Amino acid sequence: MMQSIKKILLVDDEPKLVEVVTAYLENNGYKVFTASDGQAALDKFRAVNPDLVLLDLMLPIISGEEVCQRIRRESRVPIMMLTAKVQEDDKINGLNIGADDYITKPFSPRELMARVNSMLRRCSSDAASLCSVMQWNDGDLEVNFEAYTLKKEGKVVSLTPNEF
């Protein structure tokens, strides 16, 4: 199955940071869309339907916190905060309002890429549930977690859902 190119919305008002992060993301095969204020972020989010949002908190027009809350009301897209807010309370608040990860500035671009790759791997619609692909067979007992069937010595064993 061919995987589509993942779209990332990068929201930050620091042009140099946007330039560097965009270069890293594009070099790793991602399509990057950018916004430099909260309102533009919401508009771009609705237009692009990204697979991941990288979001600064200190933005003009609409704060990153408000952007996060608004996106979260309409989507389960993964949101990773990239921010200079380093206090524990800021991190806790960011996670509590809907962020899936929180990285403080300055950060390592390599660590950011590892986190982006990890989050997209976990949250991808291409990713199959582990149970849907699991089957166990020791020759005597066969369990198919996708079909919810159990066979003992080749014969189907009838089980209730709770017993399964």
PDB file of C-alpha atoms in Angstrom:
ATOM      1  CA  MET A   1       0.000   0.000   0.000  1.00  0.00           C
ATOM      2  CA  MET A   2       1.425   3.383  -1.001  1.00  0.00           C
ATOM      3  CA  GLN A   3       1.532   5.885   1.834  1.00  0.00           C
ATOM      4  CA  SER A   4       0.564   9.472   1.153  1.00  0.00           C
ATOM      5  CA  ILE A   5       2.889  12.321   2.021  1.00  0.00           C
ATOM      6  CA  LYS A   6       2.091  13.553   5.528  1.00  0.00           C
ATOM      7  CA  LYS A   7       1.094  17.202   5.882  1.00  0.00           C
ATOM      8  CA  ILE A   8       2.387  19.231   8.806  1.00  0.00           C
ATOM      9  CA  LEU A   9       1.130  22.657   9.840  1.00  0.00           C
ATOM     10  CA  LEU A  10       3.941  24.644  11.481  1.00  0.00           C
ATOM     11  CA  VAL A  11       2.696  27.659  13.432  1.00  0.00           C
ATOM     12  CA  ASP A  12       5.336  30.083  14.715  1.00  0.00           C
ATOM     13  CA  ASP A  13       6.018  33.794  14.381  1.00  0.00           C
ATOM     14  CA  GLU A  14       9.837  33.453  14.322  1.00  0.00           C
ATOM     15  CA  PRO A  15      10.833  33.381  10.611  1.00  0.00           C
ATOM     16  CA  LYS A  16      14.272  31.814  11.217  1.00  0.00           C
ATOM     17  CA  LEU A  17      12.804  28.965  13.280  1.00  0.00           C
ATOM     18  CA  VAL A  18      10.122  28.379  10.639  1.00  0.00           C
ATOM     19  CA  GLU A  19      12.802  28.266   7.944  1.00  0.00           C
ATOM     20  CA  VAL A  20      14.997  25.749   9.815  1.00  0.00           C
ATOM     21  CA  VAL A  21      12.159  23.465  10.968  1.00  0.00           C
ATOM     22  CA  THR A  22      10.555  23.548   7.507  1.00  0.00           C
ATOM     23  CA  ALA A  23      13.855  22.483   5.934  1.00  0.00           C
ATOM     24  CA  TYR A  24      14.226  19.556   8.349  1.00  0.00           C
ATOM     25  CA  LEU A  25      10.636  18.426   7.831  1.00  0.00           C
ATOM     26  CA  GLU A  26      10.800  18.686   4.038  1.00  0.00           C
ATOM     27  CA  ASN A  27      14.148  16.850   3.963  1.00  0.00           C
ATOM     28  CA  ASN A  28      12.384  14.039   5.827  1.00  0.00           C
ATOM     29  CA  GLY A  29       9.614  13.823   3.217  1.00  0.00           C
ATOM     30  CA  TYR A  30       6.874  15.895   4.830  1.00  0.00           C
ATOM     31  CA  LYS A  31       4.756  18.582   3.143  1.00  0.00           C
ATOM     32  CA  VAL A  32       4.905  21.702   5.327  1.00  0.00           C
ATOM     33  CA  PHE A  33       2.356  24.493   5.571  1.00  0.00           C
ATOM     34  CA  THR A  34       3.087  27.508   7.762  1.00  0.00           C
ATOM     35  CA  ALA A  35       1.231  30.219   9.623  1.00  0.00           C
ATOM     36  CA  SER A  36       2.671  33.056  11.690  1.00  0.00           C
ATOM     37  CA  ASP A  37      -0.339  34.024  13.820  1.00  0.00           C
ATOM     38  CA  GLY A  38      -3.238  32.287  15.528  1.00  0.00           C
ATOM     39  CA  GLN A  39      -5.957  33.310  13.096  1.00  0.00           C
ATOM     40  CA  ALA A  40      -3.897  32.289  10.069  1.00  0.00           C
ATOM     41  CA  ALA A  41      -3.204  28.978  11.838  1.00  0.00           C
ATOM     42  CA  LEU A  42      -6.914  28.224  12.218  1.00  0.00           C
ATOM     43  CA  ASP A  43      -7.643  29.216   8.620  1.00  0.00           C
ATOM     44  CA  LYS A  44      -4.768  27.102   7.282  1.00  0.00           C
ATOM     45  CA  PHE A  45      -5.734  24.182   9.535  1.00  0.00           C
ATOM     46  CA  ARG A  46      -9.240  24.072   8.052  1.00  0.00           C
ATOM     47  CA  ALA A  47      -7.956  24.493   4.495  1.00  0.00           C
ATOM     48  CA  VAL A  48      -5.160  21.908   4.641  1.00  0.00           C
ATOM     49  CA  ASN A  49      -6.412  19.263   7.114  1.00  0.00           C
ATOM     50  CA  PRO A  50      -2.881  18.445   8.325  1.00  0.00           C
ATOM     51  CA  ASP A  51      -1.727  15.156   9.842  1.00  0.00           C
ATOM     52  CA  LEU A  52       0.167  17.001  12.610  1.00  0.00           C
ATOM     53  CA  VAL A  53       0.270  20.527  14.031  1.00  0.00           C
ATOM     54  CA  LEU A  54       3.472  22.032  15.456  1.00  0.00           C
ATOM     55  CA  LEU A  55       2.251  25.000  17.486  1.00  0.00           C
ATOM     56  CA  ASP A  56       3.991  27.864  19.252  1.00  0.00           C
ATOM     57  CA  LEU A  57       2.079  29.249  22.243  1.00  0.00           C
ATOM     58  CA  MET A  58       3.088  32.910  22.063  1.00  0.00           C
ATOM     59  CA  LEU A  59       1.409  34.015  18.841  1.00  0.00           C
ATOM     60  CA  PRO A  60      -0.054  37.304  17.616  1.00  0.00           C
ATOM     61  CA  ILE A  61      -3.831  37.784  17.159  1.00  0.00           C
ATOM     62  CA  ILE A  62      -4.947  34.504  18.819  1.00  0.00           C
ATOM     63  CA  SER A  63      -2.759  32.749  21.398  1.00  0.00           C
ATOM     64  CA  GLY A  64      -1.413  29.274  20.790  1.00  0.00           C
ATOM     65  CA  GLU A  65      -3.415  28.024  23.776  1.00  0.00           C
ATOM     66  CA  GLU A  66      -6.637  29.271  22.188  1.00  0.00           C
ATOM     67  CA  VAL A  67      -5.649  27.831  18.799  1.00  0.00           C
ATOM     68  CA  CYS A  68      -5.003  24.464  20.455  1.00  0.00           C
ATOM     69  CA  GLN A  69      -8.383  24.492  22.215  1.00  0.00           C
ATOM     70  CA  ARG A  70     -10.249  25.440  19.027  1.00  0.00           C
ATOM     71  CA  ILE A  71      -8.504  22.756  16.955  1.00  0.00           C
ATOM     72  CA  ARG A  72      -9.163  20.195  19.674  1.00  0.00           C
ATOM     73  CA  ARG A  73     -12.904  20.999  19.612  1.00  0.00           C
ATOM     74  CA  GLU A  74     -13.092  19.917  15.957  1.00  0.00           C
ATOM     75  CA  SER A  75     -10.263  17.433  15.470  1.00  0.00           C
ATOM     76  CA  ARG A  76      -8.157  14.723  17.057  1.00  0.00           C
ATOM     77  CA  VAL A  77      -5.114  15.674  14.963  1.00  0.00           C
ATOM     78  CA  PRO A  78      -1.897  15.344  16.967  1.00  0.00           C
ATOM     79  CA  ILE A  79      -0.676  18.685  18.307  1.00  0.00           C
ATOM     80  CA  MET A  80       2.907  19.221  19.414  1.00  0.00           C
ATOM     81  CA  MET A  81       3.688  22.482  21.171  1.00  0.00           C
ATOM     82  CA  LEU A  82       7.021  24.176  20.379  1.00  0.00           C
ATOM     83  CA  THR A  83       7.420  26.979  22.868  1.00  0.00           C
ATOM     84  CA  ALA A  84       9.693  29.110  25.000  1.00  0.00           C
ATOM     85  CA  LYS A  85       7.320  28.624  27.951  1.00  0.00           C
ATOM     86  CA  VAL A  86       9.429  26.341  30.111  1.00  0.00           C
ATOM     87  CA  GLN A  87       7.686  26.397  33.493  1.00  0.00           C
ATOM     88  CA  GLU A  88       6.155  23.150  34.698  1.00  0.00           C
ATOM     89  CA  ASP A  89       2.722  24.813  35.002  1.00  0.00           C
ATOM     90  CA  ASP A  90       2.936  25.913  31.345  1.00  0.00           C
ATOM     91  CA  LYS A  91       3.754  22.369  30.245  1.00  0.00           C
ATOM     92  CA  ILE A  92       0.950  20.878  32.329  1.00  0.00           C
ATOM     93  CA  ASN A  93      -1.523  23.455  31.025  1.00  0.00           C
ATOM     94  CA  GLY A  94      -0.455  22.811  27.424  1.00  0.00           C
ATOM     95  CA  LEU A  95      -0.986  19.082  27.787  1.00  0.00           C
ATOM     96  CA  ASN A  96      -4.271  19.583  29.651  1.00  0.00           C
ATOM     97  CA  ILE A  97      -5.769  21.830  26.949  1.00  0.00           C
ATOM     98  CA  GLY A  98      -5.138  19.262  24.235  1.00  0.00           C
ATOM     99  CA  ALA A  99      -1.486  19.058  23.201  1.00  0.00           C
ATOM    100  CA  ASP A 100      -0.077  15.569  22.674  1.00  0.00           C
ATOM    101  CA  ASP A 101       3.541  16.602  23.215  1.00  0.00           C
ATOM    102  CA  TYR A 102       5.402  19.669  24.463  1.00  0.00           C
ATOM    103  CA  ILE A 103       8.908  20.717  23.421  1.00  0.00           C
ATOM    104  CA  THR A 104      10.638  23.768  24.861  1.00  0.00           C
ATOM    105  CA  LYS A 105      12.830  26.143  22.877  1.00  0.00           C
ATOM    106  CA  PRO A 106      15.654  25.906  22.144  1.00  0.00           C
ATOM    107  CA  PHE A 107      15.340  22.311  20.966  1.00  0.00           C
ATOM    108  CA  SER A 108      17.375  19.921  18.888  1.00  0.00           C
ATOM    109  CA  PRO A 109      16.044  19.589  15.322  1.00  0.00           C
ATOM    110  CA  ARG A 110      17.027  15.897  15.431  1.00  0.00           C
ATOM    111  CA  GLU A 111      14.944  15.354  18.577  1.00  0.00           C
ATOM    112  CA  LEU A 112      12.050  17.222  16.984  1.00  0.00           C
ATOM    113  CA  MET A 113      12.246  14.936  13.935  1.00  0.00           C
ATOM    114  CA  ALA A 114      12.301  11.846  16.132  1.00  0.00           C
ATOM    115  CA  ARG A 115       9.221  13.072  18.005  1.00  0.00           C
ATOM    116  CA  VAL A 116       7.404  14.007  14.778  1.00  0.00           C
ATOM    117  CA  ASN A 117       8.162  10.621  13.227  1.00  0.00           C
ATOM    118  CA  SER A 118       7.075   8.825  16.397  1.00  0.00           C
ATOM    119  CA  MET A 119       3.830  10.760  16.728  1.00  0.00           C
ATOM    120  CA  LEU A 120       2.879  10.301  13.087  1.00  0.00           C
ATOM    121  CA  ARG A 121       3.695   6.604  13.290  1.00  0.00           C
ATOM    122  CA  ARG A 122       1.395   6.208  16.311  1.00  0.00           C
ATOM    123  CA  CYS A 123      -1.407   8.410  15.054  1.00  0.00           C
ATOM    124  CA  SER A 124      -1.426   7.465  11.395  1.00  0.00           C
ATOM    125  CA  SER A 125      -4.675   6.224   9.894  1.00  0.00           C
ATOM    126  CA  ASP A 126      -2.440   3.814   7.943  1.00  0.00           C
ATOM    127  CA  ALA A 127      -1.396   2.144  11.188  1.00  0.00           C
ATOM    128  CA  ALA A 128      -3.304  -1.039  11.888  1.00  0.00           C
ATOM    129  CA  SER A 129      -4.436  -1.871  15.360  1.00  0.00           C
ATOM    130  CA  LEU A 130      -2.081  -4.471  16.792  1.00  0.00           C
ATOM    131  CA  CYS A 131      -5.032  -6.698  17.659  1.00  0.00           C
ATOM    132  CA  SER A 132      -6.384  -6.607  14.137  1.00  0.00           C
ATOM    133  CA  VAL A 133      -3.253  -8.260  12.800  1.00  0.00           C
ATOM    134  CA  MET A 134      -2.587 -10.657  15.626  1.00  0.00           C
ATOM    135  CA  GLN A 135      -3.078 -14.334  15.350  1.00  0.00           C
ATOM    136  CA  TRP A 136      -1.582 -16.955  17.582  1.00  0.00           C
ATOM    137  CA  ASN A 137      -1.141 -20.612  16.770  1.00  0.00           C
ATOM    138  CA  ASP A 138       0.912 -23.171  18.678  1.00  0.00           C
ATOM    139  CA  GLY A 139      -0.298 -26.099  16.573  1.00  0.00           C
ATOM    140  CA  ASP A 140      -2.815 -27.209  19.177  1.00  0.00           C
ATOM    141  CA  LEU A 141      -4.545 -23.927  19.962  1.00  0.00           C
ATOM    142  CA  GLU A 142      -5.270 -21.181  17.403  1.00  0.00           C
ATOM    143  CA  VAL A 143      -6.553 -17.705  18.333  1.00  0.00           C
ATOM    144  CA  ASN A 144      -7.573 -15.127  15.715  1.00  0.00           C
ATOM    145  CA  PHE A 145      -8.029 -11.763  17.435  1.00  0.00           C
ATOM    146  CA  GLU A 146      -9.451 -10.134  14.318  1.00  0.00           C
ATOM    147  CA  ALA A 147     -12.188 -12.707  13.730  1.00  0.00           C
ATOM    148  CA  TYR A 148     -12.662 -13.476  17.456  1.00  0.00           C
ATOM    149  CA  THR A 149     -12.315 -17.196  16.875  1.00  0.00           C
ATOM    150  CA  LEU A 150     -10.674 -19.942  18.873  1.00  0.00           C
ATOM    151  CA  LYS A 151      -9.809 -23.407  17.571  1.00  0.00           C
ATOM    152  CA  LYS A 152      -8.600 -26.329  19.645  1.00  0.00           C
ATOM    153  CA  GLU A 153      -7.019 -29.119  17.599  1.00  0.00           C
ATOM    154  CA  GLY A 154      -8.593 -27.607  14.459  1.00  0.00           C
ATOM    155  CA  LYS A 155     -12.150 -27.508  15.889  1.00  0.00           C
ATOM    156  CA  VAL A 156     -13.942 -24.216  16.535  1.00  0.00           C
ATOM    157  CA  VAL A 157     -14.582 -23.596  20.227  1.00  0.00           C
ATOM    158  CA  SER A 158     -17.729 -21.573  20.862  1.00  0.00           C
ATOM    159  CA  LEU A 159     -17.108 -18.763  23.345  1.00  0.00           C
ATOM    160  CA  THR A 160     -19.115 -15.792  24.600  1.00  0.00           C
ATOM    161  CA  PRO A 161     -17.494 -12.371  24.101  1.00  0.00           C
ATOM    162  CA  ASN A 162     -16.505 -12.270  27.787  1.00  0.00           C
ATOM    163  CA  GLU A 163     -14.958 -15.719  27.602  1.00  0.00           C
ATOM    164  CA  PHE A 164     -12.984 -14.744  24.487  1.00  0.00           C
TER     165      PHE A 164
END
